[in-house]
PDB file of C-alpha atoms in Angstrom:
ATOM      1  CA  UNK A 145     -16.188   1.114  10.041  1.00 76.00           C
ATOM      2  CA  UNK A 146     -19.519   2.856   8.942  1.00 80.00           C
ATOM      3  CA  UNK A 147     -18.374   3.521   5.524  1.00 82.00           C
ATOM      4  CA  UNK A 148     -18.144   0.029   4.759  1.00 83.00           C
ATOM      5  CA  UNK A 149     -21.223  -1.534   7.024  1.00 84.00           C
ATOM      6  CA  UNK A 150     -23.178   0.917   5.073  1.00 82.00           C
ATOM      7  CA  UNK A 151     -22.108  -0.385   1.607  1.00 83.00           C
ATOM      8  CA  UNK A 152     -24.573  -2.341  -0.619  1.00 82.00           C
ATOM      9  CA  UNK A 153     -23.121  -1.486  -4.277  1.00 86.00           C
ATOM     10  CA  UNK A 154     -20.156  -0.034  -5.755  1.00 87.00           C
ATOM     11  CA  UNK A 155     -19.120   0.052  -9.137  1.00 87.00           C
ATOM     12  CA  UNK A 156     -15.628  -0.559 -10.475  1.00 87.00           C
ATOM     13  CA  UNK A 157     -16.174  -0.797 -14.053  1.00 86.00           C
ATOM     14  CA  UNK A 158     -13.409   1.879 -15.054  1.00 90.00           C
ATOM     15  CA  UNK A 159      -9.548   1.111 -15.639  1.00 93.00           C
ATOM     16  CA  UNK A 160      -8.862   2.515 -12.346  1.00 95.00           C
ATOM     17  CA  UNK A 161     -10.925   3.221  -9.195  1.00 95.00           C
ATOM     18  CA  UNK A 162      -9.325   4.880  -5.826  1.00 96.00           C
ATOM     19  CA  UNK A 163     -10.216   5.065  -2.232  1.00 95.00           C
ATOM     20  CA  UNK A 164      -9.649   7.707  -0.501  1.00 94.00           C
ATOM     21  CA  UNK A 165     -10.033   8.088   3.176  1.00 92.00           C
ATOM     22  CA  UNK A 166      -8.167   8.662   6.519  1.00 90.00           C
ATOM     23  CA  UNK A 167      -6.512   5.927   8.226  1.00 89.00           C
ATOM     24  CA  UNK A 168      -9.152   3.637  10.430  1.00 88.00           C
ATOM     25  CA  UNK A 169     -12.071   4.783   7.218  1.00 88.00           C
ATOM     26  CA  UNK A 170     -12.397   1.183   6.106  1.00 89.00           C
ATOM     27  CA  UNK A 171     -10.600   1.689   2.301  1.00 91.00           C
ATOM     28  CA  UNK A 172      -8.031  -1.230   2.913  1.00 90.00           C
ATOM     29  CA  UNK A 173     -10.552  -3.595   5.127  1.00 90.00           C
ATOM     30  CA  UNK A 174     -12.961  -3.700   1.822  1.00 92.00           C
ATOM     31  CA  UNK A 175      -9.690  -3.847  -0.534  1.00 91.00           C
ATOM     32  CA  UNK A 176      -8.448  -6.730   1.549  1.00 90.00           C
ATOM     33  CA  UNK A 177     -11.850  -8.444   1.447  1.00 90.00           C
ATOM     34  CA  UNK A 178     -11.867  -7.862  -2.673  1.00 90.00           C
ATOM     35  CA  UNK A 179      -9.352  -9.635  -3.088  1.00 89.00           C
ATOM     36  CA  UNK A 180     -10.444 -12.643  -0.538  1.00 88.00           C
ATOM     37  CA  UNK A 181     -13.670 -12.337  -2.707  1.00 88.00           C
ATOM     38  CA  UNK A 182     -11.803 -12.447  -6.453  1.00 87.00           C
ATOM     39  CA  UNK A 183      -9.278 -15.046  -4.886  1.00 88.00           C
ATOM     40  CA  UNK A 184      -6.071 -13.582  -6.143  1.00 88.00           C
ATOM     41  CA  UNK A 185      -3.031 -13.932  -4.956  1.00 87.00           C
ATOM     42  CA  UNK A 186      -1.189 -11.800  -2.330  1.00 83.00           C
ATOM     43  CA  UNK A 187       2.546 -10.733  -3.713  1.00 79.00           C
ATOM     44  CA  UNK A 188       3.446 -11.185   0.468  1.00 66.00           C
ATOM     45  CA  UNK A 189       4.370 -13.180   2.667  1.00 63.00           C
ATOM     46  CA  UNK A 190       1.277 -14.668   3.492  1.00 67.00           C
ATOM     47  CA  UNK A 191      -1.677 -15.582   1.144  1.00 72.00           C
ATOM     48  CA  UNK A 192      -5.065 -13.517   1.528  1.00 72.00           C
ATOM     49  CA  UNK A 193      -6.652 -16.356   1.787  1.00 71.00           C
ATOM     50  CA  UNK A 194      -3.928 -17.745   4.882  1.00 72.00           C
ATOM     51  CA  UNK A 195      -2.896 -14.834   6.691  1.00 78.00           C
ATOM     52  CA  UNK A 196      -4.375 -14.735  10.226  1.00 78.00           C
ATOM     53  CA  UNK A 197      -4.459 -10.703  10.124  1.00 74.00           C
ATOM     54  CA  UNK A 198      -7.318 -10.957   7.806  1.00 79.00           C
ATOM     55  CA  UNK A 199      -9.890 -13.533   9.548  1.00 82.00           C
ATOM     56  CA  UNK A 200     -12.277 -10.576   9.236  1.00 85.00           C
ATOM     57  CA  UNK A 201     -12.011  -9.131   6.002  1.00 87.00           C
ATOM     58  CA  UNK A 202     -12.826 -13.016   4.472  1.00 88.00           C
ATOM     59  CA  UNK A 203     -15.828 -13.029   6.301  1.00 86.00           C
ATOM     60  CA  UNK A 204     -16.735  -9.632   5.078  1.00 86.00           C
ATOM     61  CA  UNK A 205     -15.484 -11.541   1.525  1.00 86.00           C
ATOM     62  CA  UNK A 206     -18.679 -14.453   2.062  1.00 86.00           C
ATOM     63  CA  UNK A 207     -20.632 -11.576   1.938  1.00 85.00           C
ATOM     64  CA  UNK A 208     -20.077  -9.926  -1.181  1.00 85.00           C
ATOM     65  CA  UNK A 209     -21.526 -10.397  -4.310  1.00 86.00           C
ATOM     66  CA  UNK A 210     -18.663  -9.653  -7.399  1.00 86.00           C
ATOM     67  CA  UNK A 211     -20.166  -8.916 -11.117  1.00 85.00           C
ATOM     68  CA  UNK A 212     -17.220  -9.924 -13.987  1.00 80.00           C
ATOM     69  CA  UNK A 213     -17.019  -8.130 -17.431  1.00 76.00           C
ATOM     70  CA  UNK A 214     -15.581 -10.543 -17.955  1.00 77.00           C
ATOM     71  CA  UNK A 215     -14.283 -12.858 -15.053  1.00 79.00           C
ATOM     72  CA  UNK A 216     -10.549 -11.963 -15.095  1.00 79.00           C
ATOM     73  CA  UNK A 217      -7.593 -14.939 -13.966  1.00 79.00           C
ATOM     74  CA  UNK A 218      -5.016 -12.667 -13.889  1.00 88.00           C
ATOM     75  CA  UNK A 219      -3.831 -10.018 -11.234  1.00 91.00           C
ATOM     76  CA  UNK A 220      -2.948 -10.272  -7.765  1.00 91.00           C
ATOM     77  CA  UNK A 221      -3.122  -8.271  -4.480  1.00 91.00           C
ATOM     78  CA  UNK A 222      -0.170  -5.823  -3.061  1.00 89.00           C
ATOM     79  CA  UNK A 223       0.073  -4.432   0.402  1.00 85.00           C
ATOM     80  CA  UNK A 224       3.093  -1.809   0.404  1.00 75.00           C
ATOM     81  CA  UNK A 225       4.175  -3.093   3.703  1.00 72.00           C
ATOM     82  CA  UNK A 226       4.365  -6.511   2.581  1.00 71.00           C
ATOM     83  CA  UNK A 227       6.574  -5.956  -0.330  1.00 61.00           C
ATOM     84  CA  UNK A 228      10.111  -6.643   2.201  1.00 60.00           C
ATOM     85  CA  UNK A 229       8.854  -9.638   3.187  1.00 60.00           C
ATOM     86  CA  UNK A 230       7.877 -10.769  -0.526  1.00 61.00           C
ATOM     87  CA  UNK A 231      11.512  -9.637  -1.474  1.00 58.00           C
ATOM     88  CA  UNK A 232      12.912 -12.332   1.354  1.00 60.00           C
ATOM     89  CA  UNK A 233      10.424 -14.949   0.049  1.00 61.00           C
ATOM     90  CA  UNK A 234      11.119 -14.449  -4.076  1.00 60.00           C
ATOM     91  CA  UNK A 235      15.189 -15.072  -3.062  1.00 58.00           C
ATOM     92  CA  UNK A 236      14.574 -17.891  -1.122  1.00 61.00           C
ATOM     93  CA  UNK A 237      13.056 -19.606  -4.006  1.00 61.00           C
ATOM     94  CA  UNK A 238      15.395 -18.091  -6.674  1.00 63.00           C
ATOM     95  CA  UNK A 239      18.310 -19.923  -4.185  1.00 63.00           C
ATOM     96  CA  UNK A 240      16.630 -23.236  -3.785  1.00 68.00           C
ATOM     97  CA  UNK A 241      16.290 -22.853  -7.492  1.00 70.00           C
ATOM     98  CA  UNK A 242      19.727 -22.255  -7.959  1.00 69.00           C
ATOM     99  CA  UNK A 243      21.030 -24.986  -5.841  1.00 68.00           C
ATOM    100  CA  UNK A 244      19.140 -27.865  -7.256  1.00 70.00           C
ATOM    101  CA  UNK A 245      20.133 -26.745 -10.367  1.00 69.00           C
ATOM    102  CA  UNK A 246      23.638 -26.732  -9.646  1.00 69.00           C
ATOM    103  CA  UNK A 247      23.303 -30.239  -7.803  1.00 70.00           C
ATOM    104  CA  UNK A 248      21.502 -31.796 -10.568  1.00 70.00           C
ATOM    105  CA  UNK A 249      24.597 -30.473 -12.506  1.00 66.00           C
ATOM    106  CA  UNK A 250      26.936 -32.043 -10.040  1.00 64.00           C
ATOM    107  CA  UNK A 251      28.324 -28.632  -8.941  1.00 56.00           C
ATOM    108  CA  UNK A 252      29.688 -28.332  -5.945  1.00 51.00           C
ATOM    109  CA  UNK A 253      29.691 -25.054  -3.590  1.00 50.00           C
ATOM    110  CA  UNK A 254      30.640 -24.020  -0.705  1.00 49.00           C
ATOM    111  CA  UNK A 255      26.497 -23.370  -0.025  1.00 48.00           C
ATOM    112  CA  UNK A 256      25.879 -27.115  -0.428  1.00 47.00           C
ATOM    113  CA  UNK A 257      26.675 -27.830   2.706  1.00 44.00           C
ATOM    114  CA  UNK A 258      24.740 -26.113   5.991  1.00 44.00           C
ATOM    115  CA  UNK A 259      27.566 -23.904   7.491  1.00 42.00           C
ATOM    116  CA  UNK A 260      28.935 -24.363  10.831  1.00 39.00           C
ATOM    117  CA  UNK A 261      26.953 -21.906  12.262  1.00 43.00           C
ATOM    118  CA  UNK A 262      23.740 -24.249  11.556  1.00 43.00           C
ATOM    119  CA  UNK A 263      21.825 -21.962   8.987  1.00 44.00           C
ATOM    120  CA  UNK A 264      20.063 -23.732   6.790  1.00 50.00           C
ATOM    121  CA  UNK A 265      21.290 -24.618   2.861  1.00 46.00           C
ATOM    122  CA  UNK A 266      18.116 -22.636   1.529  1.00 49.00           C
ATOM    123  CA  UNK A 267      18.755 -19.642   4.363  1.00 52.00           C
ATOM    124  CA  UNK A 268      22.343 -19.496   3.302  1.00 51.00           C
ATOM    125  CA  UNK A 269      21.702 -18.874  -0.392  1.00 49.00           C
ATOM    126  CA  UNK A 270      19.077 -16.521   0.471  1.00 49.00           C
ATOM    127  CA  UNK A 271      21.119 -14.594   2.180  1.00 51.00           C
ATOM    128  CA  UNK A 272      23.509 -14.423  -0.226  1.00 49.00           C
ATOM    129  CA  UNK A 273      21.097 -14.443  -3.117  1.00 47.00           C
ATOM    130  CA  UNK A 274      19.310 -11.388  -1.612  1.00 52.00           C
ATOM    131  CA  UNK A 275      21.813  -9.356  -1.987  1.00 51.00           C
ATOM    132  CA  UNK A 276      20.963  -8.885  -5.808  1.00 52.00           C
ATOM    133  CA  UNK A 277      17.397  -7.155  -4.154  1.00 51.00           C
ATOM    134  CA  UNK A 278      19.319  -4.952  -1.756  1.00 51.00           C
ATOM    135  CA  UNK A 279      21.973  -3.524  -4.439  1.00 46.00           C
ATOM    136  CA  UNK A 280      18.418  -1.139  -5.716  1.00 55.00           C
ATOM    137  CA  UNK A 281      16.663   1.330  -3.235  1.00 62.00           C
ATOM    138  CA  UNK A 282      13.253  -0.028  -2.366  1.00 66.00           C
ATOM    139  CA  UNK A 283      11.508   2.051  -4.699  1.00 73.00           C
ATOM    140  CA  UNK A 284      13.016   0.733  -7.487  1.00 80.00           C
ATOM    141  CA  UNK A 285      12.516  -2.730  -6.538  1.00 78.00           C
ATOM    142  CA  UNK A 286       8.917  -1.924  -6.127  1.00 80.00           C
ATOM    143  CA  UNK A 287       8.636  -0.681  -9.437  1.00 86.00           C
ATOM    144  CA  UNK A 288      10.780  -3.754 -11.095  1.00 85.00           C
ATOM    145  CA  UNK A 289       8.082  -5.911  -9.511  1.00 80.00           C
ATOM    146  CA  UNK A 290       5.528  -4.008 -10.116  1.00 82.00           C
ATOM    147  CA  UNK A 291       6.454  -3.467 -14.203  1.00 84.00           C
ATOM    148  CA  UNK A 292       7.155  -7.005 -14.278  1.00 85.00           C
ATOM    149  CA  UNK A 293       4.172  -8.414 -13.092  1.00 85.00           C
ATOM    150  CA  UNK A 294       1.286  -6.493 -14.343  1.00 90.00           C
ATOM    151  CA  UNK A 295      -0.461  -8.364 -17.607  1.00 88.00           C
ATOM    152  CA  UNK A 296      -2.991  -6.888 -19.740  1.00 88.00           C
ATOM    153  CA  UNK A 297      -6.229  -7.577 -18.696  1.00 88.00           C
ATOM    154  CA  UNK A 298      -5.452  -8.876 -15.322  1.00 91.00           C
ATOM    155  CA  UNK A 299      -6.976  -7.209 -12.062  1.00 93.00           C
ATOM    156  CA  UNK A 300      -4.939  -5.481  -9.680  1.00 93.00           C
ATOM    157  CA  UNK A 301      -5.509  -4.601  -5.913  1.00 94.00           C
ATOM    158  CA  UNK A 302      -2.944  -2.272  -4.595  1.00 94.00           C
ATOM    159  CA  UNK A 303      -3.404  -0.769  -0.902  1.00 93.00           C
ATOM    160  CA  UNK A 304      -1.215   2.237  -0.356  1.00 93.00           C
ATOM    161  CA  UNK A 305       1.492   1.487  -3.217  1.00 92.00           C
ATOM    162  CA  UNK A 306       3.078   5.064  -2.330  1.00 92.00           C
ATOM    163  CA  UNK A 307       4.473   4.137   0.565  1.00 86.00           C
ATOM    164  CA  UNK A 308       8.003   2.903  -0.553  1.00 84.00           C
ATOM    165  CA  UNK A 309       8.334   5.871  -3.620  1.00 89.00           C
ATOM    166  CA  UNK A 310       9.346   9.235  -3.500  1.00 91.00           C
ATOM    167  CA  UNK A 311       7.341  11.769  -5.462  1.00 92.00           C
ATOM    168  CA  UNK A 312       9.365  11.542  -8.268  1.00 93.00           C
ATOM    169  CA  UNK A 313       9.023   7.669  -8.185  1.00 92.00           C
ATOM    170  CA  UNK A 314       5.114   8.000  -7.534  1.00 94.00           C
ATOM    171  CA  UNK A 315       5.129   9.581 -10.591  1.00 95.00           C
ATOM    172  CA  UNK A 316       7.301   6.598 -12.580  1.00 94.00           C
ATOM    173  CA  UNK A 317       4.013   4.864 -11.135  1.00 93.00           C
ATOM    174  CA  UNK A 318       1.233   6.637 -12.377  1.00 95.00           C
ATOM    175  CA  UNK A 319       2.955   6.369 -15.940  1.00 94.00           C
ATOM    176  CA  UNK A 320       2.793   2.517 -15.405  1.00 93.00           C
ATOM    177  CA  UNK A 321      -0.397   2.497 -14.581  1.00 93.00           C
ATOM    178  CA  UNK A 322      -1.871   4.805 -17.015  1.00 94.00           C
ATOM    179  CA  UNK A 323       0.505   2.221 -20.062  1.00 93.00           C
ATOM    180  CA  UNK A 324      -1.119  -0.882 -17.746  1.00 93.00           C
ATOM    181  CA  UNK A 325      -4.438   0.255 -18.204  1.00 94.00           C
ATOM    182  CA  UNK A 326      -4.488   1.151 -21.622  1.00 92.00           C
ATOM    183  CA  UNK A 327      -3.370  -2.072 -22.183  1.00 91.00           C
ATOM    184  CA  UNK A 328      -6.686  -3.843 -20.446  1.00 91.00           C
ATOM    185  CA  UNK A 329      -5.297  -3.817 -16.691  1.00 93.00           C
ATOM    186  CA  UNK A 330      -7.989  -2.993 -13.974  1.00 94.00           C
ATOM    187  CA  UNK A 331      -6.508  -1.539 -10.971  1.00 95.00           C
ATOM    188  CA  UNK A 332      -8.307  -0.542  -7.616  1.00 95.00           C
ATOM    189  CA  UNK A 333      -5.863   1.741  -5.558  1.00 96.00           C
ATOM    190  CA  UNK A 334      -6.349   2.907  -2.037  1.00 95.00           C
ATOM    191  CA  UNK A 335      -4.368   5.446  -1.175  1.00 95.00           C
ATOM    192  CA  UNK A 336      -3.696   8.806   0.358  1.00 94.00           C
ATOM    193  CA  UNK A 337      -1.118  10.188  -2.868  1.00 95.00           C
ATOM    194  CA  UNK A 338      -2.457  13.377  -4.535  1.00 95.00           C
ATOM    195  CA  UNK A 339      -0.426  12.051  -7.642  1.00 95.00           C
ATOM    196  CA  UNK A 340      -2.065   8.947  -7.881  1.00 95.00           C
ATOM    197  CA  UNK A 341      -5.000  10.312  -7.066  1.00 96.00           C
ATOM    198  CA  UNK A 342      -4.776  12.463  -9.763  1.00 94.00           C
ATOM    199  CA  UNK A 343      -4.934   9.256 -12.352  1.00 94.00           C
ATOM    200  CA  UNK A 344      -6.951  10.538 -15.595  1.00 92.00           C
ATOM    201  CA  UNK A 345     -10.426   9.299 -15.997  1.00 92.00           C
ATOM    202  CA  UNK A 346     -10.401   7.704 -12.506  1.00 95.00           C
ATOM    203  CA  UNK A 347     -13.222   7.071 -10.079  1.00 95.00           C
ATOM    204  CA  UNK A 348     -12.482   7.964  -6.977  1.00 96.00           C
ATOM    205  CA  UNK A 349     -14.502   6.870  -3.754  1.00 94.00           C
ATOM    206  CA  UNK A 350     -14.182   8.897  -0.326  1.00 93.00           C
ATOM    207  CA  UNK A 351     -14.815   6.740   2.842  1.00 92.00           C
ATOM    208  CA  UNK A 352     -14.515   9.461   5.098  1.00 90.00           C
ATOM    209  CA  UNK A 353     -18.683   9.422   4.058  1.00 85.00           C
ATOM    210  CA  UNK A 354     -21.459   7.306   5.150  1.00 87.00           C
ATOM    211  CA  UNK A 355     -22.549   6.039   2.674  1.00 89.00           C
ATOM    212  CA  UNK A 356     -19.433   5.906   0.538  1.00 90.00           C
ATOM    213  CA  UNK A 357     -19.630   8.584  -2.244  1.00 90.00           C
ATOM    214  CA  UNK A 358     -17.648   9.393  -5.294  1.00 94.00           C
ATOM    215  CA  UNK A 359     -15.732  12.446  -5.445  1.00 94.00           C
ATOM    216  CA  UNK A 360     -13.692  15.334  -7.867  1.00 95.00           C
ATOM    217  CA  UNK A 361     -10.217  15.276  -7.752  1.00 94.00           C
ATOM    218  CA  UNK A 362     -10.321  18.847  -6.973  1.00 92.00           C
ATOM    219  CA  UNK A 363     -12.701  18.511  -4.235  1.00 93.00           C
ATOM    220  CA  UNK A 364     -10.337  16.094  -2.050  1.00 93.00           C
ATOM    221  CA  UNK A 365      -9.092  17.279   1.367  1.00 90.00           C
ATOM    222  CA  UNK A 366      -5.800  15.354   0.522  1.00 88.00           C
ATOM    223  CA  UNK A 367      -5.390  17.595  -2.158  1.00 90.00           C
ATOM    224  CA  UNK A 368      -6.108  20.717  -0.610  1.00 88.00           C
ATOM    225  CA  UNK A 369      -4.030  20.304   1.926  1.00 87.00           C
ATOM    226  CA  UNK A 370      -1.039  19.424  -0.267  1.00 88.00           C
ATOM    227  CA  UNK A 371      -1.719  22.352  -2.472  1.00 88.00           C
ATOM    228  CA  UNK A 372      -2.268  25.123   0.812  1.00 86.00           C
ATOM    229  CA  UNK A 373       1.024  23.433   2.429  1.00 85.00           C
ATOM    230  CA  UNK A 374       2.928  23.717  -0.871  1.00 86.00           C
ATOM    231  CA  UNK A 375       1.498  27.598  -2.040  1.00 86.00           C
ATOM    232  CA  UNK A 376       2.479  28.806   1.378  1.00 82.00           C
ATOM    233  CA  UNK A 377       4.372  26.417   3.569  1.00 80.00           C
ATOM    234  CA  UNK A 378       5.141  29.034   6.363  1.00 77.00           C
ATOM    235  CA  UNK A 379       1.675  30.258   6.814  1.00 69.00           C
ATOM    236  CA  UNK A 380      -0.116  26.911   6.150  1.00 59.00           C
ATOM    237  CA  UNK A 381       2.748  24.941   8.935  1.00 59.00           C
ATOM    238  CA  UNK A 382       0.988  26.977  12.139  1.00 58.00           C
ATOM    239  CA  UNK A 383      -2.349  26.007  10.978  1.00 58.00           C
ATOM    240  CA  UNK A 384      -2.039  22.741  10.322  1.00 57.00           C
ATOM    241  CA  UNK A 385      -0.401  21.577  13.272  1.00 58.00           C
ATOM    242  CA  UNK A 386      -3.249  23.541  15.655  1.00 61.00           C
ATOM    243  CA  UNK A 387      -5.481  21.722  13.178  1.00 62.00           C
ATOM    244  CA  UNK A 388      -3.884  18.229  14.224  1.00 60.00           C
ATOM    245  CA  UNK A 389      -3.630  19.180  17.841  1.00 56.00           C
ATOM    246  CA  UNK A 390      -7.358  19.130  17.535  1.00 60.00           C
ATOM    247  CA  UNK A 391      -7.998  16.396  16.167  1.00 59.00           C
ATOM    248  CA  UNK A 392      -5.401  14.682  18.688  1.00 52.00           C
ATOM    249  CA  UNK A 393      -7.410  15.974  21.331  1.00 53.00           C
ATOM    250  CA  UNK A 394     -10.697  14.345  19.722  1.00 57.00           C
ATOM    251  CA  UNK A 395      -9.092  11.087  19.091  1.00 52.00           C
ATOM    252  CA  UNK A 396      -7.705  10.319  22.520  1.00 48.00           C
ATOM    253  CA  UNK A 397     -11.011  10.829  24.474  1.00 51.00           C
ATOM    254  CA  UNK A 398     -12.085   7.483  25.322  1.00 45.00           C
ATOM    255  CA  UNK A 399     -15.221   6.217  27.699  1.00 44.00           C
ATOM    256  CA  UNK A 400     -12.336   6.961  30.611  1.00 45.00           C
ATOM    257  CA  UNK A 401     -12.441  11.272  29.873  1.00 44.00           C
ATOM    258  CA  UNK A 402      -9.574  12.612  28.435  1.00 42.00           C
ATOM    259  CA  UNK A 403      -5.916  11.546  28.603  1.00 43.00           C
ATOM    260  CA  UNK A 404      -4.580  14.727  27.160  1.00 42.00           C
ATOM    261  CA  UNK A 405      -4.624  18.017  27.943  1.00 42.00           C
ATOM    262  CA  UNK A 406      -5.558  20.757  25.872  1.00 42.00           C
ATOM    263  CA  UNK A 407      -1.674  22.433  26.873  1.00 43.00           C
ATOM    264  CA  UNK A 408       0.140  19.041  26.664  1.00 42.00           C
ATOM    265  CA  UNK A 409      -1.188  18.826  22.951  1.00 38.00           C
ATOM    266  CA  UNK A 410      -0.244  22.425  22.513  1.00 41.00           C
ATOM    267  CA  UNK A 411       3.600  22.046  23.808  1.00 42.00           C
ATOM    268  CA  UNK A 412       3.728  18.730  21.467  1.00 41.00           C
ATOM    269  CA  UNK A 413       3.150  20.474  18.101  1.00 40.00           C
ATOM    270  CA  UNK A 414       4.586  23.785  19.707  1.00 44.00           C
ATOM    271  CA  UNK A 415       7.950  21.289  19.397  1.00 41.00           C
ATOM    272  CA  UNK A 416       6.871  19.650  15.841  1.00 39.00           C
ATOM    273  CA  UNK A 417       6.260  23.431  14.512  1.00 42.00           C
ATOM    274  CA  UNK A 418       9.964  24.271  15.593  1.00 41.00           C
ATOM    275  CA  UNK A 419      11.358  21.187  13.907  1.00 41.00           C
ATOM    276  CA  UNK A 420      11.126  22.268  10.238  1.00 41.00           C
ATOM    277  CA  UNK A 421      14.051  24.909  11.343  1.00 41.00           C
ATOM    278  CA  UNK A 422      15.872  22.672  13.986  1.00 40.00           C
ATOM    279  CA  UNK A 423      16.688  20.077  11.680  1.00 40.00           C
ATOM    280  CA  UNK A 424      17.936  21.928   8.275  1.00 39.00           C
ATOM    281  CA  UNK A 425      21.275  20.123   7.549  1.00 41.00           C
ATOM    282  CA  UNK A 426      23.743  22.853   5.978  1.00 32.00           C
TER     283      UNK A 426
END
């Protein structure tokens, strides 16, 4: 990741800073490794400081140097895709919690027992207790947490937080985070969402440059793609797909040659241009 092998400083000392970059660019390897470095914890399954995926990112974490205004104990660290698993983990303790409460009350239930089926007590009331997460679509469980959790003047590491929300809800976000902030929270986002990108006051950092550089909102690729796809979408659909075919060709030469064909790429996004049409639902 040149990007982030050519870092030496980069300054966070706004409410909000974003990175910005395409997927591989480095943005959530030195997220991950801030928040190895600030030792907060991970709202996942597995702490930052545990979780075998990031062996790397803590030792690019012994390498950094953080600066506090002041040294913040609050915050904690948010992958997107690990919010499920979270979900699974916060009921299993709300259950246990539960239970021993009831048993220290000398209730009994039909959960204090292991079932026949050999789950265990804890797994049973999870499963049951879970279902109190699943009546709400993700998103909105995502932004429960989220509103829930954020303190003022706590420091917040979020990587890709759009994932789970539709637009709409993306934009329930940015209002959070725009009240959070005001409020003393420091956030540092990366993601690829032209709304949250479009956070007022940010600093936003592209890593698809070496060095990393800071960049207008206006100036971002993400954006001008959104906005061309959205002014046009007709026009703009053609383009962009011969524009990915490209870069598909690019990405799958290896030190073997080529494994795709300039026409094999063509008759895959000659299908993914027809699908806009093929799969309107009347």
């Amino acid at each position: 990741m040149p990007a982030v092998r050519a870092l030496e400083r980069l300054d966070v000392n706004v409410p909000v800073t974003l990175f910005v970059g395409e997927n591989g660019s480095g943005k959530s390897t030195l997220l991950e490794a801030l928040a190895a470095a600030a030792e907060l914890p991970s709202l996942g399954t597995s702490d930052v400081g545990a979780d075998i995926t990031l062996a790397a990112q803590r030792r690019l974490a012994s390498l950094l140097r953080l600066a506090w205004r002041p040294r913040s104990r609050q915050g904690f660290f948010l992958r997107a895709e690990d919010f499920f698993g979270f979900q699974r983990s916060q009921a299993r303790i709300d259950a246990r919690i539960l239970r021993e409460k009831n048993e220290s009350l000398g209730i009994a239930t039909e959960q204090s027992v292991a079932t026949a089926g050999g789950m265990h007590v804890d797994e049973e009331y999870a499963s049951r207790h879970i279902n109190r997460y699943d009546a709400r679509s993700h998103g909105e469980s995502f932004l429960d947490l989220f509103s829930s959790r954020v303190k003022p003047r706590g420091l917040y590491l979020l990587d890709e937080p759009e994932a789970p929300l539709s637009p709409k809800r993306q934009l329930v976000l940015l209002s959070l985070l725009v009240g959070a902030a005001s409020s003393g929270a420091q956030f540092v986002v990366a993601t690829h969402s032209p709304i949250l990108l479009a956070f007022p006051g940010a600093r936003i950092f592209s890593f698809d440059d070496v060095p990393i550089r800071e960049v207008a909102y206006s100036d971002l690729e993400h954006v001008a793609v959104m906005r061309d796809f959205l002014n046009d979408p007709d026009a703009t659909r053609g383009g962009s797909a011969r524009l990915a075919a490209r870069e598909l060709v690019q990405a799958k030469e290896g030190p073997g040659g080529k494994v795709a064909t300039q026409g094999s790429v063509r008759r895959e996004f000659g299908m993914i241009q027809a699908m806009p049409e093929a799969m309107v639902l009347t």
